Coordinates of C-alpha atoms in Angstrom, one line a residue:
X92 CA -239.6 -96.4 -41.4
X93 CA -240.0 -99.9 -39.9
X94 CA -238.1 -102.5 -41.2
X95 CA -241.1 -105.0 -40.3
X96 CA -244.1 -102.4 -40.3
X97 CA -246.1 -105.6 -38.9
X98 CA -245.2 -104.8 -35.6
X99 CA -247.1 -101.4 -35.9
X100 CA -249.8 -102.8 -38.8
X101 CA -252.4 -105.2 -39.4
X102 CA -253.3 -106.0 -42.4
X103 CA -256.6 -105.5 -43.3
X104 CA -259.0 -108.4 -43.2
X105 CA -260.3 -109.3 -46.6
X106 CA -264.2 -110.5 -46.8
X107 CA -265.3 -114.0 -47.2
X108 CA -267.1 -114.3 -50.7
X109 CA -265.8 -116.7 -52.5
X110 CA -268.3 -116.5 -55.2
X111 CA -268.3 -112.7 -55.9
X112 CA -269.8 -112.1 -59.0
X113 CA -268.3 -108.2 -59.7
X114 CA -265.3 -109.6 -61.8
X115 CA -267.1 -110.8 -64.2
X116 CA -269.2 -107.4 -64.8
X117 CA -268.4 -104.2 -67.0
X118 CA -269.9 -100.9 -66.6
X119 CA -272.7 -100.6 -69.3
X120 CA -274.6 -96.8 -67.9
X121 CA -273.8 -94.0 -66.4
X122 CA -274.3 -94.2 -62.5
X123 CA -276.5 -91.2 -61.0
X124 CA -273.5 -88.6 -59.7
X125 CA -273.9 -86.6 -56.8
X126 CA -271.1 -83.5 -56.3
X127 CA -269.8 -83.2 -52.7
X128 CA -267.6 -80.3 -54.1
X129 CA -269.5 -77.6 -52.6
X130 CA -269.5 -79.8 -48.8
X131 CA -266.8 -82.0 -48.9
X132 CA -264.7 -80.5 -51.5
X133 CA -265.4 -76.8 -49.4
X134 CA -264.2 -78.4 -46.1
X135 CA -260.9 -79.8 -47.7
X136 CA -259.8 -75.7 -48.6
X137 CA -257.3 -73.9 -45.9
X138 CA -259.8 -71.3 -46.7
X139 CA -263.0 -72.3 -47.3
X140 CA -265.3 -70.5 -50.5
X141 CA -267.0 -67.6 -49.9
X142 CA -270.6 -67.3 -51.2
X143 CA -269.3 -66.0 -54.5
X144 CA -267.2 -68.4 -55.2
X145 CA -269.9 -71.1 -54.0
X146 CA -272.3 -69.8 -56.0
X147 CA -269.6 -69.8 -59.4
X148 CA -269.1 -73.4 -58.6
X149 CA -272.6 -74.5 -58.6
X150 CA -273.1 -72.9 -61.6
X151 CA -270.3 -74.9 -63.1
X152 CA -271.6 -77.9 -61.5
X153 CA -275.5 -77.4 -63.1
X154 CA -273.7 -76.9 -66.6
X155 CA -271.6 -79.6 -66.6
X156 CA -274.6 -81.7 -66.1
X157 CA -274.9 -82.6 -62.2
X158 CA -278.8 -83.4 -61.2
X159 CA -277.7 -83.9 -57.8
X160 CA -275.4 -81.9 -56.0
X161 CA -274.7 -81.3 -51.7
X162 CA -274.5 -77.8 -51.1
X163 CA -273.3 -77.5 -47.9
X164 CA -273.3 -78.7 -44.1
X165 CA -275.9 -76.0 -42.8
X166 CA -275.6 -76.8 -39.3
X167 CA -271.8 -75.7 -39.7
X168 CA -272.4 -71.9 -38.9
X169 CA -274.1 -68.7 -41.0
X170 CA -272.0 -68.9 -43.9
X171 CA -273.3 -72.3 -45.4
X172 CA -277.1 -71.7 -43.8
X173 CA -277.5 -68.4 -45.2
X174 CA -276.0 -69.9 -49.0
X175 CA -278.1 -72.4 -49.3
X176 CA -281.3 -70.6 -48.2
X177 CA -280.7 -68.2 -50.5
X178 CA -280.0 -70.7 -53.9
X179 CA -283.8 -71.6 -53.2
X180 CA -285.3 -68.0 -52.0
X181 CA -283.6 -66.5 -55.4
X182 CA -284.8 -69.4 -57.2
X183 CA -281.2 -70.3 -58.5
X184 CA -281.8 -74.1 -58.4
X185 CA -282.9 -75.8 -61.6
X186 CA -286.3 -77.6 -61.7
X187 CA -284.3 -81.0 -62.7
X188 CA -281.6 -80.3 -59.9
X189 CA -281.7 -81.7 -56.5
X190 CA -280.2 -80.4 -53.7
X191 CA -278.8 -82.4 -50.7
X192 CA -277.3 -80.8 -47.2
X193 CA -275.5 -83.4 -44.8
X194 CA -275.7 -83.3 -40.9
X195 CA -275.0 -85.9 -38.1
X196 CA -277.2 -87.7 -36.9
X197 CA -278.6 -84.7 -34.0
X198 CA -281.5 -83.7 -33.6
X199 CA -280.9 -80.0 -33.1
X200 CA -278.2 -80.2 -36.3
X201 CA -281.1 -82.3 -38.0
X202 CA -283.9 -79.6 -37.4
X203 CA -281.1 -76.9 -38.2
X204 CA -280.8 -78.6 -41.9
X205 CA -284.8 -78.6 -42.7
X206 CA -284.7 -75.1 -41.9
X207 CA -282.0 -74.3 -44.6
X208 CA -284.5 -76.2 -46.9
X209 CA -287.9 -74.4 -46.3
X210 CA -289.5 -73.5 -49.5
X211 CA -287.3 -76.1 -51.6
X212 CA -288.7 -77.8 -54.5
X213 CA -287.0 -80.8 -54.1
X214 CA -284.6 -81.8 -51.7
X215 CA -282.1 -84.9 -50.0
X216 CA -281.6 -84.5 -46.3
X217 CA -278.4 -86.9 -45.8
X218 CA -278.0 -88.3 -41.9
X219 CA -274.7 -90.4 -40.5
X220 CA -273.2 -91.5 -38.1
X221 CA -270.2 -93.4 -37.8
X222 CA -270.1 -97.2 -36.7
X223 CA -267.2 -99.4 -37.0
X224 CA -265.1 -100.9 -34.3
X225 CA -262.4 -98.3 -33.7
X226 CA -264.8 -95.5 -34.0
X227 CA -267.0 -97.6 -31.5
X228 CA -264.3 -98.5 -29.2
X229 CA -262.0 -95.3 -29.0
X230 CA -264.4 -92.1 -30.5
X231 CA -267.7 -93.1 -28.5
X232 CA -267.2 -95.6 -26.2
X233 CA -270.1 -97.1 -27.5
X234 CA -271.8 -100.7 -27.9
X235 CA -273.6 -101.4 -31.5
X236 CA -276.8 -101.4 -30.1
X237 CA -276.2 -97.3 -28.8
X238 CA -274.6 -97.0 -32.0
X239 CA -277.5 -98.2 -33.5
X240 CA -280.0 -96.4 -31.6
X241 CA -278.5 -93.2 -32.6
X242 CA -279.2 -93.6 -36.6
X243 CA -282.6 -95.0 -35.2
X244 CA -283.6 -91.6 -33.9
X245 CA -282.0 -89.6 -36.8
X246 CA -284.5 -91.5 -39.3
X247 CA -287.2 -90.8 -36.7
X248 CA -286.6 -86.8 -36.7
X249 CA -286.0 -86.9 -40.4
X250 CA -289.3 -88.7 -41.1
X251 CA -291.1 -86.3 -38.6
X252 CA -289.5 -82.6 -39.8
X253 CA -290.4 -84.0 -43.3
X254 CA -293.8 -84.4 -42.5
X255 CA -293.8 -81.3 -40.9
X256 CA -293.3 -79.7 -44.6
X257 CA -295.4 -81.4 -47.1
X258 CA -294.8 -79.1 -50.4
X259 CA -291.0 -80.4 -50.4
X260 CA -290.5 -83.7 -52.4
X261 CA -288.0 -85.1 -49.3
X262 CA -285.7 -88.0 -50.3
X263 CA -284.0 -89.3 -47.0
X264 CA -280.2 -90.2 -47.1
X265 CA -278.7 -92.4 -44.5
X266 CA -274.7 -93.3 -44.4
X267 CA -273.1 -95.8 -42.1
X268 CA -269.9 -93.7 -41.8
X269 CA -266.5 -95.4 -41.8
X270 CA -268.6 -98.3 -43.7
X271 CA -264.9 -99.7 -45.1
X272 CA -263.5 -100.5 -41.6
X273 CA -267.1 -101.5 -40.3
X274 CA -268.0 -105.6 -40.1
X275 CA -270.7 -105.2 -43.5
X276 CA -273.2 -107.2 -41.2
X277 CA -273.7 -104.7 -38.8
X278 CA -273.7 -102.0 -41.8
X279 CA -276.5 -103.8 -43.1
X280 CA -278.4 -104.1 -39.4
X281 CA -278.5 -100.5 -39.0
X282 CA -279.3 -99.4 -42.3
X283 CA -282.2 -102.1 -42.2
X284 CA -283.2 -100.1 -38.7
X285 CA -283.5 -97.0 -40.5
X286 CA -285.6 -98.7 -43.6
X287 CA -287.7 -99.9 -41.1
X288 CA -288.3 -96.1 -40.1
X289 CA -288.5 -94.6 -43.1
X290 CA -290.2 -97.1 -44.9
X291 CA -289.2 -96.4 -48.1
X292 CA -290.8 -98.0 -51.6
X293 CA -289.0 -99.1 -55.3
X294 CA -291.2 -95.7 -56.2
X295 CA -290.1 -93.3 -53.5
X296 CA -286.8 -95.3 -52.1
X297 CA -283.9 -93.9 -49.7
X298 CA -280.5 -93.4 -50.8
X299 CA -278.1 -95.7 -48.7
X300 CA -274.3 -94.8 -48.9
X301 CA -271.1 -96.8 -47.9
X302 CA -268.7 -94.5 -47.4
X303 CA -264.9 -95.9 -47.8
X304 CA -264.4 -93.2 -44.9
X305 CA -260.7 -93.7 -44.8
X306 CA -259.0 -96.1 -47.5
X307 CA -258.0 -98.8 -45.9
X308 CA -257.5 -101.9 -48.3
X309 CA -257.3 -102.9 -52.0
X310 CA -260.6 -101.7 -54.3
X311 CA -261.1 -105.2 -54.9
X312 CA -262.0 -105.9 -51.1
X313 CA -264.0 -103.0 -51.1
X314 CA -266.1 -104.1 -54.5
X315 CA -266.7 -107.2 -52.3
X316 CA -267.6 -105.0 -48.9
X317 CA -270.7 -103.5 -51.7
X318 CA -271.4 -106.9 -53.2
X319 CA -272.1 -108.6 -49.9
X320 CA -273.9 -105.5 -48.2
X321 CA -276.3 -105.6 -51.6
X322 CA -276.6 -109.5 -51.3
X323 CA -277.7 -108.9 -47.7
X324 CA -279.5 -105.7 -47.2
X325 CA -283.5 -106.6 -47.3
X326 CA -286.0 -104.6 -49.9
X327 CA -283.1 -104.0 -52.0
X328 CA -285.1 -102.7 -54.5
X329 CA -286.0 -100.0 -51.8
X330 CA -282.6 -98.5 -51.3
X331 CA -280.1 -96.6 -54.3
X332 CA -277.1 -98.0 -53.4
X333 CA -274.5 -94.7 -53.3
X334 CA -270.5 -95.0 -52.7
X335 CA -268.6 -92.6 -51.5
X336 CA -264.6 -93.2 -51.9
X337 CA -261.7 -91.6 -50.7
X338 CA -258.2 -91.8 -51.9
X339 CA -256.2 -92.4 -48.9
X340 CA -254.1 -95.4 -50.7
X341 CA -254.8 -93.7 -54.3
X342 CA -257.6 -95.6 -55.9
X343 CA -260.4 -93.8 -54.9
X344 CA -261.2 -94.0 -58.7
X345 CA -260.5 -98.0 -58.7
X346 CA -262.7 -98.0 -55.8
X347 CA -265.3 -96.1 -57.1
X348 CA -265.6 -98.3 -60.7
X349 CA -265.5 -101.7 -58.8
X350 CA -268.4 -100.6 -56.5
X351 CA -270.2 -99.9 -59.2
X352 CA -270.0 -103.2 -60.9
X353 CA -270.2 -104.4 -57.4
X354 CA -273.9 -103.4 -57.4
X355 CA -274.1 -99.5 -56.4
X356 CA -276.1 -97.3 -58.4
X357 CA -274.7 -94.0 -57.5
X358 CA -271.4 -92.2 -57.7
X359 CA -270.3 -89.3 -54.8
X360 CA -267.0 -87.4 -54.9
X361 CA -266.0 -83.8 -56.6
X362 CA -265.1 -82.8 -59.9
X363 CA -261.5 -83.3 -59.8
X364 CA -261.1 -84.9 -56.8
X365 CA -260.7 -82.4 -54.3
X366 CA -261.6 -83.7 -50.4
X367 CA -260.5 -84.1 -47.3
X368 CA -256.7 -85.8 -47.0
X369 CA -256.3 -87.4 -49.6
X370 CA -259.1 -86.6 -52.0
X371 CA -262.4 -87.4 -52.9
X372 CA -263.2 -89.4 -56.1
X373 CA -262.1 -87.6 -59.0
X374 CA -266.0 -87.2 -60.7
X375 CA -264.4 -86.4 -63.9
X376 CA -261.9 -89.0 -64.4
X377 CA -264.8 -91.7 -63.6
X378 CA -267.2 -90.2 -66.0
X379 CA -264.6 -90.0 -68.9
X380 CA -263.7 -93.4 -68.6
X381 CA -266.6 -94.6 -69.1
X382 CA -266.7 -92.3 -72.3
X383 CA -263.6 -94.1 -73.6
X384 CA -265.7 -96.9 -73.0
X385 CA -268.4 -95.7 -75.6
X386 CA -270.4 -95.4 -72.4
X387 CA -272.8 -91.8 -72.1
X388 CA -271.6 -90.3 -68.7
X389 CA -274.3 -88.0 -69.2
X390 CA -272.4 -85.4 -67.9
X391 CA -271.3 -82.4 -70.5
X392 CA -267.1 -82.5 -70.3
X393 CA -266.8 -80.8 -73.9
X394 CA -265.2 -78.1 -72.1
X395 CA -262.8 -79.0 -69.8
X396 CA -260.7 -75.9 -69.6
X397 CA -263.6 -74.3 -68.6
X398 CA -264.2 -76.9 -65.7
X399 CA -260.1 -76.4 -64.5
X400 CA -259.8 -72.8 -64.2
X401 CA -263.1 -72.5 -62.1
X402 CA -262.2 -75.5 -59.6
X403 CA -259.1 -73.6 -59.2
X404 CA -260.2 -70.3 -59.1
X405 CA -263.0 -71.2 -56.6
X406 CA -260.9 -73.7 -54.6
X407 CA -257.2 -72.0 -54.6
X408 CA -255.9 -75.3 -55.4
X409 CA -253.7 -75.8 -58.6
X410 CA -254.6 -78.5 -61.1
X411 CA -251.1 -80.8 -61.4
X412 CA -250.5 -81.3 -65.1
X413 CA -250.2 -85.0 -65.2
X414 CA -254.3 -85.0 -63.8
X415 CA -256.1 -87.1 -66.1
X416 CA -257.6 -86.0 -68.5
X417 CA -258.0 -82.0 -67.2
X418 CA -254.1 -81.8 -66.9
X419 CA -252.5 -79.3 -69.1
X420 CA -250.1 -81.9 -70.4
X421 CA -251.9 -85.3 -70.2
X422 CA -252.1 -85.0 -74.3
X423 CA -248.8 -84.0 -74.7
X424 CA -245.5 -86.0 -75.6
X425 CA -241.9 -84.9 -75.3
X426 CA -240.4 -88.6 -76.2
X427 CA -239.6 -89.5 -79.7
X428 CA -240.9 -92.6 -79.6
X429 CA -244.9 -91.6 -78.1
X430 CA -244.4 -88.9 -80.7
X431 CA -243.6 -90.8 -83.7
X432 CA -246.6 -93.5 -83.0
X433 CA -248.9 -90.3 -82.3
X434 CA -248.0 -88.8 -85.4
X435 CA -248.1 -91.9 -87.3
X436 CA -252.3 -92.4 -85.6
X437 CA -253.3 -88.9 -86.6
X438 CA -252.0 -89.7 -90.6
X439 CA -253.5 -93.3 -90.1
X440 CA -257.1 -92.3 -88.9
X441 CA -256.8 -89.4 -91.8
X442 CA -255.9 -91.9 -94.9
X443 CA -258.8 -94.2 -93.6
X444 CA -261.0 -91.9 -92.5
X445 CA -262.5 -93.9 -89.7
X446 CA -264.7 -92.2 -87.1
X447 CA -263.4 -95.0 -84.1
X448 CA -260.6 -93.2 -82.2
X449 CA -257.9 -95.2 -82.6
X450 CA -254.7 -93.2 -81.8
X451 CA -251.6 -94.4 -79.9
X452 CA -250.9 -93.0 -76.5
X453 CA -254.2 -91.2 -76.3
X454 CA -257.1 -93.2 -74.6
X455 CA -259.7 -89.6 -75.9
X456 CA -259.8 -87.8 -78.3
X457 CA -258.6 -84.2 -77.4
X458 CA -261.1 -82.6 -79.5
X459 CA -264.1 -84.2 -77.5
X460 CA -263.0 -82.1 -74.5
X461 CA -262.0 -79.1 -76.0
X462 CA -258.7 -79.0 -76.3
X463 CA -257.0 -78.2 -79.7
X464 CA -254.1 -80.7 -81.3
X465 CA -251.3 -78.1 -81.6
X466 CA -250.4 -78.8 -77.9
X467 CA -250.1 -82.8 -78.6
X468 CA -246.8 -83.2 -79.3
X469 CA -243.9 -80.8 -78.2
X470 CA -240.6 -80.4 -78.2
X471 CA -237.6 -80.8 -75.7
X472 CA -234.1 -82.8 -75.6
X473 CA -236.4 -85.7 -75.5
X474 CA -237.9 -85.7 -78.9
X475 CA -237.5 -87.0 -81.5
X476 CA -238.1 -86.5 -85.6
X477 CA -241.5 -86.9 -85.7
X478 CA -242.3 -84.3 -82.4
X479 CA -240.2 -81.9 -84.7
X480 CA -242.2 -82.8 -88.1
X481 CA -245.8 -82.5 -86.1
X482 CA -244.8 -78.9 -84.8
X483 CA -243.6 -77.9 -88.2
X484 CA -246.7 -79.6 -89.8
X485 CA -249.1 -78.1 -87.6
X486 CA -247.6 -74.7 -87.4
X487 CA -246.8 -74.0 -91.1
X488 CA -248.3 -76.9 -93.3
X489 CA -245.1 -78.4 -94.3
X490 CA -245.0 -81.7 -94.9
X491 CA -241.1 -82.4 -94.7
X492 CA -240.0 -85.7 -96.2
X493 CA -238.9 -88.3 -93.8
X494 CA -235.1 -88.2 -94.5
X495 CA -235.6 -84.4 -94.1
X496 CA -237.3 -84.7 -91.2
X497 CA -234.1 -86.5 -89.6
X498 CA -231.8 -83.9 -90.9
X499 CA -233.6 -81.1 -89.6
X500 CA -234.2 -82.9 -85.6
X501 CA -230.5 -82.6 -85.3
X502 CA -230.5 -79.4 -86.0
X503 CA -233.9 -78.9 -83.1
X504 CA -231.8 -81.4 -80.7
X505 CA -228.9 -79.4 -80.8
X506 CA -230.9 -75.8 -80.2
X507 CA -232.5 -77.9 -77.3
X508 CA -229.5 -78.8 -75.6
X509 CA -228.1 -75.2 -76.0
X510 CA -231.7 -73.9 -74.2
X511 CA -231.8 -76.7 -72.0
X512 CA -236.0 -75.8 -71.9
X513 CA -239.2 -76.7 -74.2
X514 CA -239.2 -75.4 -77.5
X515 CA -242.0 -73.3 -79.2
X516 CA -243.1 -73.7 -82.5
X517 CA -241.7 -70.3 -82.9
X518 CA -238.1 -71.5 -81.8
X519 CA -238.6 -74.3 -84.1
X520 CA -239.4 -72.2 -87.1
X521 CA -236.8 -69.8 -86.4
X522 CA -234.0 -72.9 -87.0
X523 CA -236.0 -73.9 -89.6
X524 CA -235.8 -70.9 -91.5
X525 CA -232.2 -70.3 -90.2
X526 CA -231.0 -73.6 -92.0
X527 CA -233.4 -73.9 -94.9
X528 CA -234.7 -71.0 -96.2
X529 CA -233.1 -67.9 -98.0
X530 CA -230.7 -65.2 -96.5
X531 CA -228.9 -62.1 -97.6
X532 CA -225.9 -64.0 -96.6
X533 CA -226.3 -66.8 -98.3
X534 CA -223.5 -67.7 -101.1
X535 CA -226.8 -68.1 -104.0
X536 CA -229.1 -65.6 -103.9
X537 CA -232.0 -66.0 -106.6
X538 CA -232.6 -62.7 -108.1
X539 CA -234.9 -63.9 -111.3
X540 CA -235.2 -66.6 -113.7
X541 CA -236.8 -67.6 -116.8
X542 CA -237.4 -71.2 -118.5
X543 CA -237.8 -71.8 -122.4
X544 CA -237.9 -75.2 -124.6
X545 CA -239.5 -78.6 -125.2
X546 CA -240.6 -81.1 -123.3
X547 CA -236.9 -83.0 -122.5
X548 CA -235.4 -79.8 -123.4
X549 CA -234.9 -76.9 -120.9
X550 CA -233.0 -74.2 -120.4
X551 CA -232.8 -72.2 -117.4
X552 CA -231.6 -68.7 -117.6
X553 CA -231.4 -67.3 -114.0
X554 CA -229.9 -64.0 -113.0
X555 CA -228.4 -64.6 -109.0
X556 CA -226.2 -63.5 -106.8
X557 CA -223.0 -65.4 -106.3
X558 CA -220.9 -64.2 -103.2
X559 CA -222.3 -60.8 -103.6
X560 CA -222.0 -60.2 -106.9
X561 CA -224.8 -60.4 -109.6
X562 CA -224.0 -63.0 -112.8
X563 CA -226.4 -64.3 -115.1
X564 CA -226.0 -68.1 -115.3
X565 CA -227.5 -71.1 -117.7
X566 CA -228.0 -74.6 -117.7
X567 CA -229.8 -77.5 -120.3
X568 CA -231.7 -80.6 -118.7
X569 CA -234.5 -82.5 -119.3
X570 CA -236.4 -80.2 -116.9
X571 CA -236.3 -77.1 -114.9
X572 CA -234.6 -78.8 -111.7
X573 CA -231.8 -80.4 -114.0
X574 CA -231.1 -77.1 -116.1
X575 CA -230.6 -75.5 -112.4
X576 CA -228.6 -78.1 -111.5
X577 CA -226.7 -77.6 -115.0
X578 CA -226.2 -73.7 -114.3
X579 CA -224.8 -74.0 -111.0
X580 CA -222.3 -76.1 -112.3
X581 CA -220.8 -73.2 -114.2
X582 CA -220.3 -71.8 -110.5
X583 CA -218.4 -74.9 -109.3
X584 CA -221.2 -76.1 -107.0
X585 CA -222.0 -79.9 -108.5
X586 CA -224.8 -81.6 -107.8
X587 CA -226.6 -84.4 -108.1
X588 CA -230.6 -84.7 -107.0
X589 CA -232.0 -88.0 -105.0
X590 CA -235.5 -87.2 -104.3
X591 CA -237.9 -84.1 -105.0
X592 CA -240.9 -83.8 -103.5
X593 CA -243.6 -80.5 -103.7
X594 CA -247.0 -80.3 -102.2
X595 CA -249.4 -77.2 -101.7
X596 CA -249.9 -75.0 -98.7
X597 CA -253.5 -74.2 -98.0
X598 CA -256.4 -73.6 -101.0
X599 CA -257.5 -71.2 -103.3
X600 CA -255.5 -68.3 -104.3
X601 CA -253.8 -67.8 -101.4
X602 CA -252.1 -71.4 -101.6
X603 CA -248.2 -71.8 -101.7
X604 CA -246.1 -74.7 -102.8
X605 CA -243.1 -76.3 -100.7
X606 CA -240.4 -78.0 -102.6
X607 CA -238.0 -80.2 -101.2
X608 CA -235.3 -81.5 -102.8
X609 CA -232.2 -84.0 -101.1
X610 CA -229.3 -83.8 -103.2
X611 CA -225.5 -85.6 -103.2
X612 CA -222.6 -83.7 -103.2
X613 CA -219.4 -84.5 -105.3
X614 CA -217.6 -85.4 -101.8
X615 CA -220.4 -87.8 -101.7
X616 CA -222.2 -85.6 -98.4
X617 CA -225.9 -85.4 -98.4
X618 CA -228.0 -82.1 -98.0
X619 CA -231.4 -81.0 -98.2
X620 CA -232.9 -77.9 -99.8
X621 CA -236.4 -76.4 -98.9
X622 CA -238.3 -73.8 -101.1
X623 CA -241.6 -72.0 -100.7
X624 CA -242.8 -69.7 -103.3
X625 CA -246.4 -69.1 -104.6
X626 CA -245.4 -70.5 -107.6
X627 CA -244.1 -74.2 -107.6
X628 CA -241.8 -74.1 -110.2
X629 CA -240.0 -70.8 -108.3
X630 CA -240.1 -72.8 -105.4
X631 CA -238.4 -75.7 -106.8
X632 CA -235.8 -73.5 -108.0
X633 CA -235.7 -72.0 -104.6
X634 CA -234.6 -75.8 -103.6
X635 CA -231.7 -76.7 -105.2
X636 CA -230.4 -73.1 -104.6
X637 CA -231.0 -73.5 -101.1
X638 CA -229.6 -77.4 -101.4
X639 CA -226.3 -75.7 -102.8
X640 CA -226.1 -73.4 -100.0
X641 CA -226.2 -76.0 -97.7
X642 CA -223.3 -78.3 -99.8

């Protein structure tokens, strides 16, 4: 790399409008979306979709809600002709979906589109041709009035093979390509040529898209590029305004939010972002941030799964797990901290019952798109108490106290470091019940017990197992944990309790109880006890025993 890159780049110039008014606007509707997936998104793949896997992902893209989608570049060769020719002969294109193809502005590759199209319902036909200064200077060797002239006599041929097939409803699509290096004045001369062509109306009007062909400054300068073009374009009202970004410097996304509050009405790119280079704008990340914006996207993301595994089945491209919002992990926390504050929303929005989403660390609610909580928080060396107590919560139902909670992470931490990998809830369990819960080998084993007296006056009679061998041992308390507590003392284990805490384990008859106790040792060292029993007095019992185990 250059130590002073200025000697090899310029930086890009920024537009004059010093009274831009897109700052000062949010997004309040859904933009109309058009999905290049099929053209753009197909021309990105070493190997390009066959018809089967074309004709999966339109499906997808009709589902998920698309009303406009291009479907290929039929000039290209037999594959894309013959696919999109036969979407309309077998009558596979909804009546409330439109269909757009792409050529250059040729008239052979023109002529070669309508054909694709005979017997379509409805249908775009989108024309470009490139016309900024490099692409001018070093591609054509051409002046702007050739450059001109050539988007001229596409909008003649496409107004001419439109009339030439009456029962289509035509809407005619004209792109300055490379737009975002282009001077916007000139944009705006030869899209105004082309209006003057196709004489469109606020009824029937043409689509006009500014393509940020290659990324090639901030997305604020291109929100103005959009701004001024709108300001300056006459008939506005004639034209829908469509943007087209790529992701060349990563905010194809930025891009494609600030040109819409920069004044464009439409929104092109693919469903997860898939294009040439870089990428396309990411469809789905645009139209779920608006949702988290309590704005409709009118698109239907409720299964997003669903969405993943066919982009990359049909496209041979993995989806990374950090994407946003379709990523396998973008829900997911390993860090103690993100987990604790998670866990800590999820209790919050329970106790208040409030239908806002208001949970730290995640902008959307999981649910919304399909996705199930139990993958929200997981565990690694990273976490922390409150990962462990979500898993454990989640998986079984217990509730563990929060001084139990730490105890039992150090136990998680250490089987984590040992792994060195993710734990599963089933890892997780499996210590659980490996510290916790009951064992042939542990030194109390409770064999049976029964409880008799007054209120303030108990006595436990429990036969167990101490070291192997069977006794029958007795304790009076004030209630069934003391008198426990007061029988183990005849086996040298002394005890004193600090907390106790029980809740239930599902409903009806199938319910169990949890008991927890944390109890002090005579050497003053603290230790927990867990029981579970279907009965909640056997499970407190099953507490202490498993407390003095422990001690």
């Amino acid at each position: 790399m250059l130590r002073d890159p200025s000697v090899k780049y310029r930086p890009f110039t920024p537009i004059a409008l010093p009274d831009r008014q897109w700052p000062g606007r949010t997004i309040t509707r859904a933009p109309r979306w058009l999905s290049t997936d099929l053209r753009d998104g197909n021309q990105a793949l070493i190997d390009p979709m066959d018809a089967e896997k074309k004709r999966r992902f339109f499906d997808l893209l009709v589902r998920v809600g698309l009303k406009e989608i291009e479907v290929g570049f039929p000039s290209a060769g037999a594959t894309e002709f013959d696919f999109i020719a036969g979407l309309i002969r077998g009558g596979h294109v909804p009546d409330d979906v439109t269909i757009q193809v792409l050529t250059q502005s040729r008239r052979d590759l023109i002529e070669t589109s309508f054909a694709s199209l005979d017997g379509a319902r409805a249908a775009i036909v989108h024309v470009y041709n490139a016309v900024s200064p490099a692409w001018r200077r070093i591609v054509f060797g051409m002046t702007r009035p050739e450059i001109k002239a050539i988007a001229v006599e596409g909008a003649k041929i496409l107004r001419d093979e439109a009339a030439r097939r009456p029962d289509t409803d035509w809407t005619f699509q004209y792109s300055p390509e490379t737009f975002s290096t282009a001077e916007v004045d000139f944009s705006v001369e030869v899209c105004a040529a082309v209006m003057d062509v196709l004489r469109p109306t606020p009824e029937h009007p043409i689509i006009l898209n500014l393509p940020a062909t290659v990324e090639c400054a901030t997305p604020n300068v291109y929100a103005d590029q959009v701004e001024l073009f709108c300001r300056m374009l006459p008939d506005r009202d004639a034209a829908v305004i469509s943007i087209h970004t790529h992701n060349d410097r990563g905010t194809g996304v930025a891009a494609a939010e600030l040109g819409l509050m920069a004044g464009a009405d439409r929104v092109e790119g693919c469903l997860l972002g898939n294009g040439e280079r870089t990428g396309n704008c990411d469809l789905v990340t645009v139209a779920l941030n608006l949702y988290t914006q309590g704005v409709d996207p009118d698109l239907d993301l409720a299964d997003i799964d669903e969405v993943v595994n066919t982009v990359q089945y049909c496209t041979n491209i993995p989806v990374h797990p950090r994407t946003p919002y379709a990523g396998d992990l973008v829900f997911t926390a390993f860090s103690g901290s993100h987990q604790d504050a998670i866990k800590k929303g999820f209790a919050a929005r329970q106790a208040q019952n409030d239908e806002m989403w208001e949970v730290p660390y995640l902008p959307i609610d999981p649910a919304d798109l399909g996705r199930s909580y139990e993958a929200v928080i997981r565990v690694n060396s990273q976490s922390g108490k409150g990962g462990v107590a979500w898993v454990i919560e989640q998986d079984r139902g217990l509730k563990l106290p929060k001084r139990l909670q730490a105890d039992f992470s150090a136990h998680v931490q250490a089987l984590a470091d040992e792994t060195s990998r993710e734990l599963g809830a089933a890892d997780i369990w499996g210590r659980f019940e490996a510290t916790y819960l009951p064992s042939p080998d542990d030194r109390f084993v409770l064999r049976d017990y029964e409880e008799t007296g007054t209120i303030g006056d108990r006595l436990f009679v429990g036969r167990v197992a101490v070291d192997g061998e069977e006794r029958s041992i007795a304790g009076r308390g004030n209630g069934l944990i003391s008198g426990v507590i007061a029988a183990l003392g005849e086996t040298g284990s002394a005890l004193d309790v600090i907390d106790y805490n029980e809740h239930a384990i599902g409903h009806g008859a199938d319910a169990q109880a949890a008991a927890y106790v944390e109890c002090r040792t005579a050497d003053g060292r603290t230790v927990f006890g867990v029981g579970l029993d279907t009965d909640v007095a056997t499970a407190s019992v099953r507490a202490v025993l498993s407390a003095a185990n422990r001690a």
